[in-house]
mmCIF file of C-alpha atoms in Angstrom:
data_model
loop_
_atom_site.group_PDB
_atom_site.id
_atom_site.type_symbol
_atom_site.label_atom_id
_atom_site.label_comp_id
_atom_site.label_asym_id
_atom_site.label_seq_id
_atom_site.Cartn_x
_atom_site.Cartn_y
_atom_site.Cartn_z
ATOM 1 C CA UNK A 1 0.000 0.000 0.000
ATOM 2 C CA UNK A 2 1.335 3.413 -1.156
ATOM 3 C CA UNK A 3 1.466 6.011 1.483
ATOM 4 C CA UNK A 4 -0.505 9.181 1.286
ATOM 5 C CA UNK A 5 1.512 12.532 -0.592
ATOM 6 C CA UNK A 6 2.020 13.647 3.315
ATOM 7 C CA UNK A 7 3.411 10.249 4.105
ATOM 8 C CA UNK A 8 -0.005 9.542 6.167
ATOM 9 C CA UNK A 9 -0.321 5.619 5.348
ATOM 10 C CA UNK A 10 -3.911 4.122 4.521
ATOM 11 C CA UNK A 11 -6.060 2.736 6.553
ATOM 12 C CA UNK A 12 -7.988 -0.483 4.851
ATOM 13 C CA UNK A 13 -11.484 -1.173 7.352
ATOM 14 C CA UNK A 14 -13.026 -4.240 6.760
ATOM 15 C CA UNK A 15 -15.093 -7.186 8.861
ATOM 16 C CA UNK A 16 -13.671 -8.924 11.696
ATOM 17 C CA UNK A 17 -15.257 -11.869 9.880
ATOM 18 C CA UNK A 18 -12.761 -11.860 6.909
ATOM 19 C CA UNK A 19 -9.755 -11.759 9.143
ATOM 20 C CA UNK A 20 -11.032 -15.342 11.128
ATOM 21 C CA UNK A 21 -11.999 -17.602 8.494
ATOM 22 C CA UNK A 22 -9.459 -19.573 6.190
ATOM 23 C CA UNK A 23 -10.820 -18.504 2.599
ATOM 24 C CA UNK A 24 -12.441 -15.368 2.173
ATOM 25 C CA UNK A 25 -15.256 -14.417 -0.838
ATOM 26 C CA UNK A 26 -12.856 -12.999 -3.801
ATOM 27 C CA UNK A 27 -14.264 -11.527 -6.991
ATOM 28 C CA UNK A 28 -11.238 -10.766 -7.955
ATOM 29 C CA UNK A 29 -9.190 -13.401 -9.701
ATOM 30 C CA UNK A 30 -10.607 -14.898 -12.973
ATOM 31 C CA UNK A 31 -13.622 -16.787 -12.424
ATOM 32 C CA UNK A 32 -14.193 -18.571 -15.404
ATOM 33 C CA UNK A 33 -17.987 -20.134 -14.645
ATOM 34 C CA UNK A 34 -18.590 -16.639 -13.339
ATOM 35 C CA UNK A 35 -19.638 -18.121 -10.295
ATOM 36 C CA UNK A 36 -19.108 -17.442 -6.515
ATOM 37 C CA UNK A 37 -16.389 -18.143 -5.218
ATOM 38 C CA UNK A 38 -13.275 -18.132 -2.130
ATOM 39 C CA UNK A 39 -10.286 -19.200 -2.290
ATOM 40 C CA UNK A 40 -7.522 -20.281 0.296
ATOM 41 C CA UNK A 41 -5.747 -17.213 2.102
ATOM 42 C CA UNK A 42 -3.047 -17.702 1.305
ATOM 43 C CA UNK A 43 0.581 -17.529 3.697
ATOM 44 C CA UNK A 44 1.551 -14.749 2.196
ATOM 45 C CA UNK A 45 -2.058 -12.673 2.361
ATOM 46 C CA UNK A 46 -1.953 -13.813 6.025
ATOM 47 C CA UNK A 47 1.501 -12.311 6.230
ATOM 48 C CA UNK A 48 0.409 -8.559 4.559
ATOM 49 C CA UNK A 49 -2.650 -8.682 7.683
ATOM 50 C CA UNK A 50 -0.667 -9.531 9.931
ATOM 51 C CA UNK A 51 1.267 -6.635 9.310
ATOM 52 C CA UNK A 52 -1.273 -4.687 8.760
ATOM 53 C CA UNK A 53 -2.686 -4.988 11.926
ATOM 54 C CA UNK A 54 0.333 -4.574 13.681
ATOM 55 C CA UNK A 55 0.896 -1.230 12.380
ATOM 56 C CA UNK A 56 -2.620 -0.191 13.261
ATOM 57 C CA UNK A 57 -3.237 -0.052 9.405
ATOM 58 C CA UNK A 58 -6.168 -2.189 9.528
ATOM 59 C CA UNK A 59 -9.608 -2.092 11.360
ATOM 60 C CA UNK A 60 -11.620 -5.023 11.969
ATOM 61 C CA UNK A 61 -15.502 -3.982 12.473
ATOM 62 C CA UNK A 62 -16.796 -6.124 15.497
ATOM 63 C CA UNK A 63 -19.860 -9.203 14.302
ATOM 64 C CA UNK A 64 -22.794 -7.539 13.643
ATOM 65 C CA UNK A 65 -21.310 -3.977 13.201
ATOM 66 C CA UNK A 66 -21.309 -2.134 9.556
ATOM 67 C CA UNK A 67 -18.035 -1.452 8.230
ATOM 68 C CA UNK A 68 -19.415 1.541 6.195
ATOM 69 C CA UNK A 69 -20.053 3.821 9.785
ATOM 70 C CA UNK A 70 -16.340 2.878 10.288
ATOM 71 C CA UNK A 71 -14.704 4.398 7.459
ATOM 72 C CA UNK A 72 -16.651 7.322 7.951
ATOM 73 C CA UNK A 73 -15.680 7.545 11.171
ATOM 74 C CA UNK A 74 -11.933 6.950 9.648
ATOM 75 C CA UNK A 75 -12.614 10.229 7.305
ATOM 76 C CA UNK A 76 -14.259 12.030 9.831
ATOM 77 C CA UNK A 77 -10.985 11.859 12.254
ATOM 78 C CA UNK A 78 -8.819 11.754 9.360
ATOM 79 C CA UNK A 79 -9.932 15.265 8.475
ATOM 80 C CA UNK A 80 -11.005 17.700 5.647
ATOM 81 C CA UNK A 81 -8.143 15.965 2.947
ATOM 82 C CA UNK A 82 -8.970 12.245 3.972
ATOM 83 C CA UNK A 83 -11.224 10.038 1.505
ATOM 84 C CA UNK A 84 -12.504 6.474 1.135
ATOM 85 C CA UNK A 85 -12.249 4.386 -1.910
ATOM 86 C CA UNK A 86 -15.608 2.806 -2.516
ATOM 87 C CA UNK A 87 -18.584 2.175 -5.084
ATOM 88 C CA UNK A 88 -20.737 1.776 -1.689
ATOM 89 C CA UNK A 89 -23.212 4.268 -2.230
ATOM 90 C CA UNK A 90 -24.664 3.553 1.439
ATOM 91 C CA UNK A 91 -28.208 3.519 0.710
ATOM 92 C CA UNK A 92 -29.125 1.643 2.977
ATOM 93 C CA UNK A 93 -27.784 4.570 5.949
ATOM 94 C CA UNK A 94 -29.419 7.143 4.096
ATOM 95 C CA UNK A 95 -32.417 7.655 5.874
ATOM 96 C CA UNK A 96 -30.649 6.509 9.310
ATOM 97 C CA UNK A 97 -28.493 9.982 9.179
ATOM 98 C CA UNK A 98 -29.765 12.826 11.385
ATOM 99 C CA UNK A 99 -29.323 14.941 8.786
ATOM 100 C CA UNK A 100 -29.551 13.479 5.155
ATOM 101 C CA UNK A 101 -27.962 17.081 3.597
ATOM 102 C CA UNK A 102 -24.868 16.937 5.795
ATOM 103 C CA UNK A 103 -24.565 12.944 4.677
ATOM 104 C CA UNK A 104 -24.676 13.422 0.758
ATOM 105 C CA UNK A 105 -22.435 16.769 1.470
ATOM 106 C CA UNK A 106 -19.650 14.236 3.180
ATOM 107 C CA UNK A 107 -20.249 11.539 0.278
ATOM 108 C CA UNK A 108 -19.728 14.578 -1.899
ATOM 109 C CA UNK A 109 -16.516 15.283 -0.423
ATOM 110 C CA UNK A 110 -14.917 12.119 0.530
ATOM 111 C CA UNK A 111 -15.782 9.011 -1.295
ATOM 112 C CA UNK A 112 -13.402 8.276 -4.175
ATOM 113 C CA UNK A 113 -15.311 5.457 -6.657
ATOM 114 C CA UNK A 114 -13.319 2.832 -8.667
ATOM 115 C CA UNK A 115 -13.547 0.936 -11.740
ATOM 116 C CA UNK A 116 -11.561 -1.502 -13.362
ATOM 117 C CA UNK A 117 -10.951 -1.884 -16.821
ATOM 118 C CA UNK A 118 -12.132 -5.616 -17.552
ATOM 119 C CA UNK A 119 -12.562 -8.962 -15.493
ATOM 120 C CA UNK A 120 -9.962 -10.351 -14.464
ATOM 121 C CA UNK A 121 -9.199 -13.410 -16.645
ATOM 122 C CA UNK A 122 -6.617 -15.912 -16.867
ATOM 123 C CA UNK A 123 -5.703 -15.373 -20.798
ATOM 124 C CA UNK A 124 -5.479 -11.315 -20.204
ATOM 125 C CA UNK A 125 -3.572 -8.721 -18.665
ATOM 126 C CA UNK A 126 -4.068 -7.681 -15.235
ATOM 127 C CA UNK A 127 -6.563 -5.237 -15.023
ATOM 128 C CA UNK A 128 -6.217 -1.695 -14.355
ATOM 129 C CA UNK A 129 -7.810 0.758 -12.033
ATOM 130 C CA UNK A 130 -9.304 3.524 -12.796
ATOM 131 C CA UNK A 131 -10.341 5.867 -9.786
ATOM 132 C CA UNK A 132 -12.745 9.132 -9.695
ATOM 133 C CA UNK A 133 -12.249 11.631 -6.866
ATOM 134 C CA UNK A 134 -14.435 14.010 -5.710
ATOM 135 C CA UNK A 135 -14.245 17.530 -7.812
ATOM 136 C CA UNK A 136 -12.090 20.158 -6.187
ATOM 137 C CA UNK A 137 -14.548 22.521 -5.319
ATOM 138 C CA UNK A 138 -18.236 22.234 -3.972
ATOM 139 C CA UNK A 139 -20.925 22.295 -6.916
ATOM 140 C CA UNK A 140 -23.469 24.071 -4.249
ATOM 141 C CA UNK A 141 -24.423 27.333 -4.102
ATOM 142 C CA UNK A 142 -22.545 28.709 -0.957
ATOM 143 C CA UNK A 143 -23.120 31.864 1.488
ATOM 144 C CA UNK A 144 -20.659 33.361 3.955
ATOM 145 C CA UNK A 145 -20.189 37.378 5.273
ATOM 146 C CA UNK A 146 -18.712 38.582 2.015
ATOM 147 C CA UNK A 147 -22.081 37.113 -0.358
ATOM 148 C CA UNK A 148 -22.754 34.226 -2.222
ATOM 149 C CA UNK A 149 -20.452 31.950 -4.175
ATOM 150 C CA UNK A 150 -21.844 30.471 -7.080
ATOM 151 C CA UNK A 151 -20.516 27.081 -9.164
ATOM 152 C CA UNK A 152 -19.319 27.486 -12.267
ATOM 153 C CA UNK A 153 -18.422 24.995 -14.987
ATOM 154 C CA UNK A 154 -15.109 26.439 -15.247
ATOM 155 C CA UNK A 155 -12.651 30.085 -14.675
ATOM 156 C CA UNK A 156 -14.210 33.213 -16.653
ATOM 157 C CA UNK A 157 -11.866 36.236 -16.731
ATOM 158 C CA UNK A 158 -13.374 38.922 -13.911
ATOM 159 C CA UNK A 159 -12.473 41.753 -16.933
ATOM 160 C CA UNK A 160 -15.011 39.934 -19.131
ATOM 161 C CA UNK A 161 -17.697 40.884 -15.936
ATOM 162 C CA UNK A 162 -16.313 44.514 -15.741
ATOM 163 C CA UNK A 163 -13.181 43.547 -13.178
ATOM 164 C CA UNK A 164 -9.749 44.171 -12.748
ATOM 165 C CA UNK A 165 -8.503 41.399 -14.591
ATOM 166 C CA UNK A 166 -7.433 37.830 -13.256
ATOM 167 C CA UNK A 167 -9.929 34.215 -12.692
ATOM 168 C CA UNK A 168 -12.103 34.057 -10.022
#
């Protein structure tokens, strides 16, 4: 696992339950009934956890707990510049927030979706990874003590609007 740009490492949160059983669900490697499937952790997987774990890089969600309110709690300590890769869309918390706005807002901010290029397959290449981050800046309508900031699809000169010059 590649460290952060800061040299903050990752943290990977998943179920307790994966880290106690001998094979583990994998959709991963090529499947060629397309079928369900596990497969055998393997020594050196169980090596990687291990130190995983031990370097408090991992967090196993108790039985009965859902991993998703764990990696938010991860971004929510992590701070403004932390994300979670995930397609999770966590429908199923929706309605459970307090306050739905301040959920999508955070989903808005923080989750980073994947996608991979093809199945993996035992006559191709590897397949790559493609991943989508959140945009830079909020596409809401904002307020604060100096007025209101509106979105915009991209920079317009201020001259063109009667400025001094420069993008706003």
């Amino acid at each position: 696992l590649a460290c952060r740009a800061d040299g903050t490492p990752p943290l990977l949160v998943i179920p307790k339950a994966y880290l106690d059983l001998q094979t583990i669900p994998n959709h991963s490697r090529h499947n060629d009934q397309n079928t369900g499937q596990v497969h055998a952790v393997e020594p050196h997987e169980m090596a990687s956890i291990g130190r995983l774990l031990k370097r408090g890089h991992l967090w196993a969600c108790p039985p009965q707990a859902h991993d998703d309110l764990y990696w938010i709690l991860a971004t929510v300590v992590g701070g403004a510049d932390s994300r979670v890769v995930t397609n999770d869309e966590m429908r199923d918390h929706f309605f459970s927030m307090l306050n739905p706005f301040f959920f999508e807002r955070w989903k808005a901010r923080h989750m980073v979706h994947f996608d991979f290029s093809h199945g993996a397959a035992a006559d191709r290449p590897p397949p790559s990874m493609t991943l989508t981050f959140p945009p830079s800046f909020s596409r809401e309508i904002q307020h604060c003590a100096s007025g209101w900031h509106f979105p915009s699809s991209g920079y317009v000169s201020t001259a063109e609007h009667g400025g001094g010059g420069g993008d706003w």
